[in-house]
Amino acid sequence: MSQSNITTSNLNVPVSEVYWSLVAKADKKFSKIRDLPYYERNRYDTYFYKVFKVYTQLWKFQQDNRQKLVEAGLKRWEIGDIASRIGQLYFGQYMRTSVASYLSESYIFYEAILTREYFKDGLLQDVNLANKQLRFIARFLTVCLMLNKREMVYRLVSQLKVLVADCKRTFQDTDFIEWKLVIQEITKFLKVDTAFMNTRPLRYSLTLDVEPNSLPPVPNVIRNLKLRDAILCSYHPNEVKFSELTLDNFRMLQCLEWEPSGSFYQSSGSLTSGQHAVNQEISDPTLPPNPRKAVLYRPSITHFLAVLATVCEELPPDGVLLLYISAPDAACTSPPSDNTNSSSVKKIMNGSGDHSRGVNLGSKGNGGLNVIYPCDLVPFTRRPLFLVIDSEKSNAFKSLEREVNGEAVAMLLSPTSSIGDPNGSQFTTFLTAPLQAFLILIGFSGPDIQTDKLNEAERVLSLALNHWGDTLALNLVVSPDSLHPVWAQVLNDPFLRRLLLRFIFCRAVLSLYTPTSNKKEYLPDCSPALPNSVSPTHGTYKEAVHKIADIFGVAPMFNLPQPLQPKPPDV
């Protein structure tokens, strides 16, 4: 029903009755969309447009009839409730589509709620209203983290602390322990994800990373695949997280998005305009769309497989799926039962790999309902799969290289042991913020580092990574078989290319770092194998690590060739 139809068809109905009927209709549709899972994306899109249309009507109606509604008893917090729901809708749509304009719109609505203090009146007289404000702040914090708006994050954290303290004093019979835990989570998150970690955007930046159109063409490749979808799963006991957003998933999610060329997306709409069209594109026109991502926290194996199956089903013909799993060893003693007649599954179960071991995406003691084994991924190897496993049992997944169902699987596998980063995964940090990972490894932190040295090291690393990428592509001209097709076909995708080159840097650093040198358990692995020309012992890679180590004065910590001493003058 259009806005004009609402007005003309209800001439004899009190404004307040029309309004509350719209509220009831919007609430019903919102409840339905909130319960939809990630793996029903097409269905979600349909519902999203329907529910957003109702909220657009509702928002416009209350604007046009504000005075009458206030006289009929409409409270400011009820207006804030509608705006908060719209912000939630935008954020939920961003999480399912990775369209950054939705994230920006969510911020616009949340910021307006904060600025206009919709929940302020009677806040400390009504515990339900206090909880609405607390939930609003928590949701807004997540949006600000995604947008890297750290000043607003710290402002919200301060407000959250003050409000929880006030509520605890005012509502003495109410337990606010869960909100104290929220404060502890965000405080720990910010302590780890410091300004030092964000000196360079985790997102792909056209001002800092290679312009995709300038990548050298990869010859002798049957097809060039693009990263279209990603599934990000992370769970570790006592890990750093905020709500259901773990630090590892947060860093990987950011790493798989485009950094806007200028400031964050500018919106032509605002909270007061009432003219939002749900299909309005508010994005940086210079950038391609972000890969679509599903972020899962502690999924059951059935939920995980449902998401994986649906994403594979929806994958475009030119697409590759990135599956990122950061989780501990499940430490199970028996493999999953094999009740199928699939010869391929039997082969993989009977191979030399340890298929009795998997990774655990949830609490233990639940009969393996959260455990993912390598053989669970076998049916999905029919589609192009780029696998990143960050676990002490990562090597178990190498058995997938013997799978012959369809596509060869590209795999980046973490070391089975690590040192140097107590507040997050060392391997994931190397893939998302490689220079920071290098500095954490050698024991440096933000206050220890001069900005000019950091900038110089970033320049050296950037040049090295670009050179290595060009080398891989150019090698195919001379020797078409020098690079396995599974790597060659993703080399022109900017996100996957960057992950692969950062893996090469990670392997070079850990191979040359004295405490981990020649210790297989501390070195990452990949499958299929990369050519010898990118091995850590190659002079080009030693040179890059040497230069960066020299900038920070830590060359003696690495097994590097000593500089040649000048010859003494002839006597």
XYZ file of C-alpha atoms in Angstrom:
571
model
C 0.000 0.000 0.000
C 1.436 3.369 -1.001
C 1.656 6.316 1.343
C -1.123 8.154 -0.532
C -3.379 5.109 -0.260
C -2.794 4.972 3.508
C -3.956 8.566 3.788
C -6.955 8.482 1.436
C -8.322 5.101 2.455
C -8.343 5.975 6.153
C -9.973 9.428 6.124
C -12.538 8.402 8.730
C -10.152 6.344 10.868
C -8.284 8.037 13.724
C -4.631 8.677 12.904
C -3.523 6.778 15.996
C -5.408 3.628 14.901
C -3.809 3.738 11.446
C -0.424 4.202 13.066
C -0.733 1.327 15.525
C -2.044 -0.991 12.826
C 1.073 -0.176 10.806
C 3.231 -0.810 13.893
C 1.608 -4.222 14.407
C 2.083 -5.107 10.744
C 5.742 -4.003 10.819
C 6.435 -5.908 14.055
C 4.977 -9.096 12.595
C 7.100 -8.886 9.457
C 10.205 -7.930 11.439
C 9.847 -11.013 13.670
C 9.623 -13.214 10.591
C 12.739 -11.787 8.939
C 14.764 -11.838 12.167
C 14.389 -15.610 12.476
C 15.481 -16.405 8.916
C 18.870 -18.191 8.745
C 21.838 -17.123 6.630
C 21.430 -19.937 4.147
C 18.022 -18.830 2.844
C 19.378 -15.758 1.114
C 16.969 -15.505 -1.812
C 14.030 -15.918 0.505
C 15.513 -13.329 2.835
C 15.831 -10.787 0.015
C 12.120 -11.151 -0.744
C 11.173 -10.662 2.890
C 13.589 -7.779 3.282
C 11.930 -5.719 0.574
C 8.493 -6.460 2.012
C 9.350 -5.579 5.600
C 11.340 -2.526 4.590
C 8.418 -1.232 2.551
C 6.216 -1.404 5.657
C 8.815 0.396 7.798
C 9.210 3.090 5.143
C 5.455 3.655 5.222
C 5.452 3.641 9.015
C 8.319 6.115 9.281
C 6.803 8.513 6.767
C 3.365 8.289 8.398
C 4.662 9.203 11.860
C 6.610 12.122 10.365
C 3.556 13.495 8.558
C 1.321 13.048 11.586
C 3.798 13.611 14.428
C 1.788 16.239 16.326
C -1.477 14.252 16.253
C 0.310 11.089 17.315
C 2.090 12.829 20.197
C -1.284 14.199 21.362
C -2.628 10.647 21.177
C 0.193 9.435 23.457
C 3.114 8.577 21.143
C 6.390 8.580 23.111
C 9.832 9.541 21.810
C 11.211 6.114 22.642
C 8.587 4.581 20.324
C 9.918 6.713 17.470
C 13.423 5.590 18.415
C 12.233 1.990 18.356
C 11.172 2.316 14.718
C 14.475 3.950 13.747
C 16.376 1.231 15.609
C 14.481 -1.479 13.735
C 15.342 0.174 10.420
C 19.001 0.292 11.482
C 18.813 -3.415 12.337
C 17.271 -4.200 8.957
C 20.062 -2.406 7.130
C 22.741 -4.146 9.191
C 21.141 -7.564 8.731
C 20.990 -7.020 4.985
C 24.658 -5.998 4.974
C 25.618 -9.193 6.843
C 23.793 -11.293 4.232
C 24.865 -9.431 1.101
C 28.111 -7.582 2.028
C 26.743 -4.513 0.205
C 28.556 -1.761 2.070
C 25.886 0.886 1.458
C 23.562 -1.009 3.809
C 26.183 -0.778 6.560
C 26.523 2.939 5.982
C 22.732 3.418 6.124
C 22.598 1.492 9.389
C 25.164 3.890 10.833
C 23.127 6.915 9.710
C 20.028 5.732 11.543
C 21.893 4.678 14.687
C 23.823 7.952 14.844
C 20.579 9.927 14.590
C 19.068 7.896 17.440
C 22.111 8.662 19.566
C 22.160 12.360 18.689
C 18.426 12.880 19.307
C 18.414 10.819 22.501
C 15.160 9.058 21.663
C 15.480 6.721 24.649
C 16.537 9.350 27.206
C 13.161 10.425 28.654
C 12.297 8.173 31.574
C 15.376 6.045 30.991
C 16.049 5.436 34.679
C 12.386 5.070 35.584
C 11.683 2.111 33.315
C 13.986 -0.919 33.270
C 12.615 -2.027 29.869
C 13.492 1.343 28.377
C 16.965 1.133 29.931
C 17.473 -2.239 28.303
C 16.367 -0.838 24.938
C 19.066 1.821 25.198
C 21.675 -0.757 26.209
C 20.786 -3.032 23.288
C 20.862 -0.066 20.922
C 24.365 0.901 22.080
C 25.605 -2.694 21.693
C 24.258 -2.912 18.128
C 25.660 0.486 17.228
C 29.062 -0.593 18.572
C 29.152 -3.499 16.116
C 28.313 -1.211 13.190
C 31.031 1.261 14.240
C 33.598 -1.542 14.536
C 32.760 -2.678 10.996
C 33.169 0.878 9.700
C 36.347 1.426 11.748
C 34.842 4.560 13.337
C 36.935 4.276 16.466
C 36.145 7.673 17.959
C 32.470 6.756 18.012
C 33.331 3.305 19.397
C 35.116 4.828 22.407
C 32.281 7.303 22.902
C 29.732 4.487 22.946
C 31.811 2.369 25.321
C 31.944 5.294 27.759
C 28.178 5.729 27.527
C 27.664 2.017 28.026
C 29.788 1.977 31.188
C 27.979 4.986 32.663
C 24.531 3.642 31.827
C 25.219 0.176 33.261
C 26.527 1.756 36.470
C 23.447 4.017 36.711
C 21.088 1.121 36.034
C 22.753 -1.033 38.656
C 22.242 1.695 41.273
C 18.699 2.543 40.197
C 17.274 -0.930 39.573
C 18.827 -2.742 42.479
C 16.567 -5.780 42.150
C 17.561 -6.310 38.491
C 20.586 -8.339 37.446
C 22.823 -6.473 34.961
C 25.628 -9.037 35.001
C 25.232 -9.735 31.250
C 25.900 -6.069 30.476
C 29.017 -6.090 32.625
C 30.198 -9.026 30.504
C 29.459 -7.015 27.331
C 31.671 -4.202 28.677
C 34.434 -6.681 29.453
C 34.215 -8.125 25.925
C 34.405 -4.800 24.101
C 37.186 -3.561 26.395
C 39.283 -6.646 25.672
C 38.497 -6.422 21.955
C 39.699 -2.823 21.764
C 42.780 -3.613 23.839
C 43.850 -6.156 21.223
C 42.580 -4.426 18.088
C 44.499 -1.236 18.776
C 45.402 1.683 16.562
C 48.643 -0.208 15.863
C 46.613 -2.935 14.117
C 44.760 -0.323 12.076
C 47.587 1.887 10.858
C 46.811 0.412 7.457
C 43.251 -0.513 6.431
C 42.565 -4.230 6.564
C 40.274 -3.714 3.578
C 41.626 -3.766 0.043
C 42.663 -0.174 -0.649
C 43.182 1.111 -4.174
C 45.611 3.702 -2.789
C 47.766 1.076 -1.036
C 47.144 -2.203 -2.874
C 47.496 -3.058 -6.539
C 44.825 -1.618 -8.807
C 43.044 -4.796 -10.045
C 43.000 -3.593 -13.647
C 46.786 -3.266 -13.586
C 47.462 -6.890 -12.618
C 49.497 -8.678 -15.282
C 47.412 -11.123 -17.321
C 47.857 -14.753 -16.328
C 48.679 -16.738 -19.473
C 47.802 -20.342 -20.294
C 44.835 -20.417 -17.905
C 41.603 -22.074 -18.977
C 39.505 -19.782 -16.775
C 39.920 -16.867 -14.409
C 37.878 -17.278 -11.250
C 36.636 -14.520 -8.969
C 35.972 -14.618 -5.254
C 32.178 -14.386 -5.134
C 31.378 -15.926 -1.737
C 33.082 -16.588 1.572
C 32.088 -18.490 4.694
C 33.938 -17.375 7.811
C 33.898 -19.600 10.903
C 35.883 -18.919 14.047
C 35.701 -20.332 17.538
C 38.278 -20.760 20.289
C 37.686 -21.135 24.030
C 38.142 -17.786 25.798
C 38.808 -16.046 22.499
C 38.681 -12.292 21.979
C 35.250 -11.387 20.631
C 32.406 -8.912 20.852
C 28.958 -10.466 20.882
C 29.237 -13.151 18.167
C 31.961 -11.342 16.216
C 35.290 -12.996 16.968
C 38.556 -11.166 16.402
C 39.699 -13.642 13.727
C 36.404 -13.421 11.822
C 36.422 -9.631 12.156
C 39.893 -9.343 10.620
C 39.141 -11.778 7.816
C 35.805 -10.116 7.041
C 37.513 -6.729 6.767
C 40.260 -8.226 4.601
C 37.674 -9.378 2.039
C 36.116 -5.966 1.429
C 36.981 -2.845 -0.540
C 38.146 0.256 1.276
C 36.215 3.262 -0.109
C 38.427 5.502 -2.206
C 37.474 8.594 -0.225
C 35.474 8.896 2.954
C 32.868 6.309 3.773
C 29.809 6.184 1.594
C 27.789 9.374 1.406
C 24.054 8.954 1.681
C 21.530 11.149 -0.097
C 18.940 10.101 2.463
C 18.661 10.868 6.150
C 16.529 9.967 9.084
C 14.285 12.981 8.536
C 13.846 12.737 4.783
C 11.508 9.768 4.775
C 12.448 9.191 1.140
C 14.578 6.034 1.471
C 14.101 3.638 -1.389
C 15.228 0.158 -0.489
C 16.935 -0.338 -3.865
C 18.796 2.960 -3.673
C 22.464 2.484 -4.473
C 24.683 4.521 -2.195
C 28.137 3.239 -2.904
C 31.537 4.180 -4.191
C 31.082 3.920 -7.991
C 34.797 3.294 -8.506
C 34.697 -0.041 -6.669
C 33.420 -3.505 -7.625
C 30.918 -5.177 -5.274
C 32.266 -6.897 -2.167
C 32.360 -10.700 -2.141
C 29.300 -11.983 -0.315
C 30.099 -13.385 3.124
C 28.395 -15.558 5.732
C 29.876 -15.133 9.219
C 29.188 -18.107 11.479
C 29.841 -18.325 15.205
C 29.881 -21.742 16.867
C 27.626 -23.397 14.272
C 26.454 -26.950 14.661
C 27.750 -29.209 11.911
C 24.257 -29.432 10.402
C 23.946 -25.651 10.266
C 27.454 -25.293 8.848
C 26.762 -27.847 6.115
C 23.413 -26.243 5.288
C 25.103 -22.881 4.762
C 27.945 -24.435 2.781
C 25.571 -26.405 0.546
C 23.389 -23.397 -0.197
C 26.323 -21.107 -0.947
C 27.809 -23.726 -3.298
C 24.433 -24.057 -5.018
C 24.244 -20.279 -5.548
C 27.887 -19.870 -6.624
C 28.132 -18.253 -10.091
C 29.900 -20.196 -12.892
C 32.968 -17.929 -12.660
C 33.010 -17.962 -8.864
C 35.213 -19.507 -6.221
C 34.177 -19.998 -2.600
C 36.557 -19.062 0.206
C 36.049 -21.204 3.295
C 37.872 -19.863 6.347
C 37.928 -21.927 9.541
C 39.777 -20.850 12.673
C 39.226 -23.385 15.429
C 41.026 -25.742 17.829
C 41.744 -29.440 17.382
C 38.644 -31.486 18.184
C 40.835 -34.150 19.809
C 38.366 -36.889 18.880
C 39.477 -40.505 19.012
C 37.188 -41.998 16.392
C 36.282 -40.896 12.882
C 32.732 -40.070 11.808
C 30.743 -43.095 10.723
C 30.760 -43.839 7.010
C 27.325 -45.114 6.042
C 27.596 -44.151 2.388
C 28.713 -46.140 -0.624
C 30.780 -43.274 -1.962
C 34.106 -44.679 -3.078
C 35.638 -41.221 -2.904
C 34.698 -40.812 0.750
C 36.046 -44.263 1.540
C 39.292 -43.430 -0.230
C 39.748 -40.256 1.713
C 38.904 -42.017 4.976
C 41.372 -44.805 4.265
C 44.178 -42.554 3.110
C 47.275 -41.703 5.049
C 45.757 -38.496 6.407
C 44.377 -38.449 9.939
C 40.624 -38.257 9.337
C 39.803 -39.148 12.902
C 40.787 -35.576 13.743
C 38.918 -32.452 12.850
C 38.375 -28.939 14.146
C 35.879 -28.004 16.806
C 33.576 -25.040 16.180
C 31.833 -25.225 19.555
C 32.034 -26.442 23.109
C 33.182 -30.012 23.595
C 31.225 -32.836 25.160
C 28.284 -32.622 22.754
C 28.913 -35.806 20.815
C 30.827 -34.131 18.008
C 27.948 -31.929 16.857
C 30.347 -29.021 16.349
C 33.229 -30.971 14.798
C 34.170 -30.546 11.140
C 36.233 -33.359 9.619
C 38.062 -33.168 6.280
C 35.688 -35.736 4.784
C 32.736 -33.425 5.541
C 34.009 -31.153 2.775
C 34.303 -33.884 0.120
C 30.918 -33.285 -1.574
C 31.709 -29.602 -1.970
C 34.938 -30.135 -3.885
C 32.795 -30.255 -7.027
C 32.893 -26.458 -6.987
C 36.026 -24.257 -6.892
C 37.035 -24.095 -3.226
C 39.721 -21.933 -1.608
C 40.298 -23.303 1.875
C 42.034 -21.457 4.734
C 42.420 -23.563 7.876
C 43.873 -21.970 10.996
C 44.216 -24.757 13.549
C 46.757 -26.999 15.207
C 45.125 -29.798 13.201
C 45.287 -27.957 9.865
C 47.488 -30.647 8.307
C 44.631 -33.179 8.500
C 42.929 -31.269 5.676
C 45.821 -31.978 3.285
C 44.144 -35.315 2.655
C 41.641 -33.438 0.489
C 44.360 -33.068 -2.162
C 43.766 -36.707 -3.096
C 40.082 -36.060 -3.764
C 39.035 -36.646 -7.374
C 35.323 -35.785 -7.238
C 35.828 -32.584 -9.149
C 37.891 -29.483 -8.510
C 41.314 -29.538 -6.908
C 41.136 -27.605 -3.631
C 43.392 -24.609 -3.036
C 44.510 -24.774 0.602
C 46.411 -22.423 2.885
C 47.151 -24.233 6.131
C 48.430 -22.706 9.346
C 51.386 -23.992 11.329
C 50.387 -26.636 13.842
C 52.233 -24.648 16.522
C 52.750 -20.921 16.855
C 54.487 -18.349 19.002
C 54.378 -14.603 19.402
C 50.676 -13.588 19.454
C 48.688 -14.350 22.624
C 45.701 -12.242 21.508
C 44.633 -13.728 18.211
C 45.763 -16.137 15.577
C 49.280 -15.569 14.286
C 48.426 -17.082 10.905
C 45.244 -15.053 10.433
C 47.117 -11.910 11.431
C 49.767 -12.607 8.773
C 47.019 -13.002 6.154
C 45.180 -9.820 7.148
C 47.867 -7.502 8.567
C 51.250 -9.034 7.611
C 53.560 -6.279 8.809
C 51.829 -6.109 12.174
C 52.141 -9.897 12.446
C 55.873 -9.584 11.763
C 56.234 -6.952 14.497
C 54.211 -8.964 17.023
C 56.425 -11.973 16.265
C 59.576 -10.050 17.166
C 57.980 -8.598 20.289
C 57.164 -5.062 19.160
C 53.936 -3.189 19.829
C 52.453 0.124 18.796
C 54.292 2.428 21.239
C 57.639 0.839 20.291
C 57.487 1.813 16.636
C 58.366 5.053 14.913
C 55.921 6.065 12.217
C 58.617 6.643 9.599
C 59.983 3.139 10.116
C 56.513 1.647 9.884
C 55.839 3.503 6.643
C 59.180 2.463 5.162
C 58.568 -1.191 6.066
C 55.078 -1.034 4.528
C 56.627 0.331 1.335
C 59.238 -2.453 1.187
C 56.634 -5.145 1.865
C 54.222 -3.745 -0.712
C 56.893 -3.685 -3.403
C 57.961 -7.229 -2.528
C 54.420 -8.633 -2.624
C 53.711 -6.970 -5.956
C 56.958 -8.312 -7.386
C 56.188 -11.852 -6.198
C 52.741 -11.720 -7.752
C 54.156 -10.547 -11.069
C 56.798 -13.283 -10.898
C 54.173 -16.009 -10.464
C 52.230 -14.725 -13.471
C 55.276 -14.213 -15.687
C 56.676 -17.653 -14.863
C 53.670 -19.139 -16.623
C 54.822 -17.517 -19.863
C 58.141 -19.344 -19.745
C 56.876 -22.552 -18.152
C 53.101 -23.144 -18.317
C 53.390 -26.026 -15.845
C 55.344 -24.056 -13.241
C 52.218 -23.104 -11.293
C 49.389 -25.502 -10.548
C 46.159 -24.479 -12.335
C 44.337 -24.194 -9.011
C 46.554 -21.209 -8.129
C 46.830 -19.827 -11.668
C 43.050 -19.532 -12.049
C 42.691 -17.345 -8.932
C 45.800 -15.210 -9.432
C 43.854 -12.395 -11.081
C 41.384 -12.103 -8.219
C 42.712 -9.252 -6.033
C 41.561 -10.719 -2.705
C 42.775 -14.276 -3.255
C 46.012 -13.060 -4.868
C 46.705 -10.927 -1.802
C 46.030 -13.845 0.577
C 48.370 -16.104 -1.393
C 51.199 -13.553 -1.483
C 50.841 -12.833 2.233
C 50.992 -16.581 2.866
C 54.297 -16.651 0.963
C 55.571 -13.791 3.139
C 54.407 -15.563 6.309
C 56.195 -18.750 5.271
C 59.381 -16.843 4.449
C 59.392 -14.998 7.783
C 58.766 -18.104 9.897
C 61.318 -20.111 7.881
C 64.002 -17.480 8.534
C 63.059 -16.534 12.121
C 65.617 -18.301 14.300
C 63.238 -19.784 16.946
C 61.036 -21.363 14.239
C 63.571 -22.019 11.486
C 63.758 -25.646 10.299
C 60.909 -26.625 12.650
C 58.108 -27.988 10.503
C 55.422 -27.546 13.134
C 55.981 -23.764 13.103
C 55.751 -23.396 9.325
C 52.561 -22.947 7.292
C 51.812 -25.239 4.384
C 49.793 -25.098 1.208
C 48.289 -27.461 -1.309
C 48.910 -27.859 -4.183
C 52.578 -27.068 -3.707
C 53.884 -23.762 -4.995
C 56.882 -23.714 -7.361
C 60.434 -23.641 -6.028
C 60.793 -20.091 -7.308
C 58.678 -18.895 -4.358
C 60.309 -21.087 -1.720
C 61.484 -19.310 1.453
C 65.103 -20.130 0.622
C 64.978 -18.200 -2.656
C 67.123 -15.078 -2.569
C 64.264 -12.689 -3.407
C 62.287 -13.670 -0.304
C 65.313 -13.615 1.980
C 66.115 -10.157 0.691
C 62.649 -8.795 1.492
C 62.676 -10.199 5.044
C 66.220 -8.909 5.499
C 65.255 -5.370 4.477
C 62.278 -5.270 6.825
C 64.283 -6.741 9.690
C 67.024 -4.140 9.123
C 64.499 -1.287 9.309
C 63.588 -2.353 12.848
C 67.091 -3.399 13.833
C 66.238 -7.065 14.374
C 68.224 -8.770 11.601
C 70.174 -10.894 14.163
C 66.878 -12.586 15.093
C 66.747 -14.178 11.631
C 68.900 -16.696 9.798
C 69.920 -14.258 7.124
C 73.095 -13.933 5.051
C 75.523 -11.477 6.559
C 76.307 -8.407 4.463
C 79.591 -8.639 2.609
C 82.416 -6.860 4.378
C 84.325 -4.366 2.223
C 87.733 -5.554 1.121
C 90.658 -3.930 2.934
C 92.586 -1.514 0.729
C 95.711 -2.787 -0.955
C 98.914 -1.901 0.879
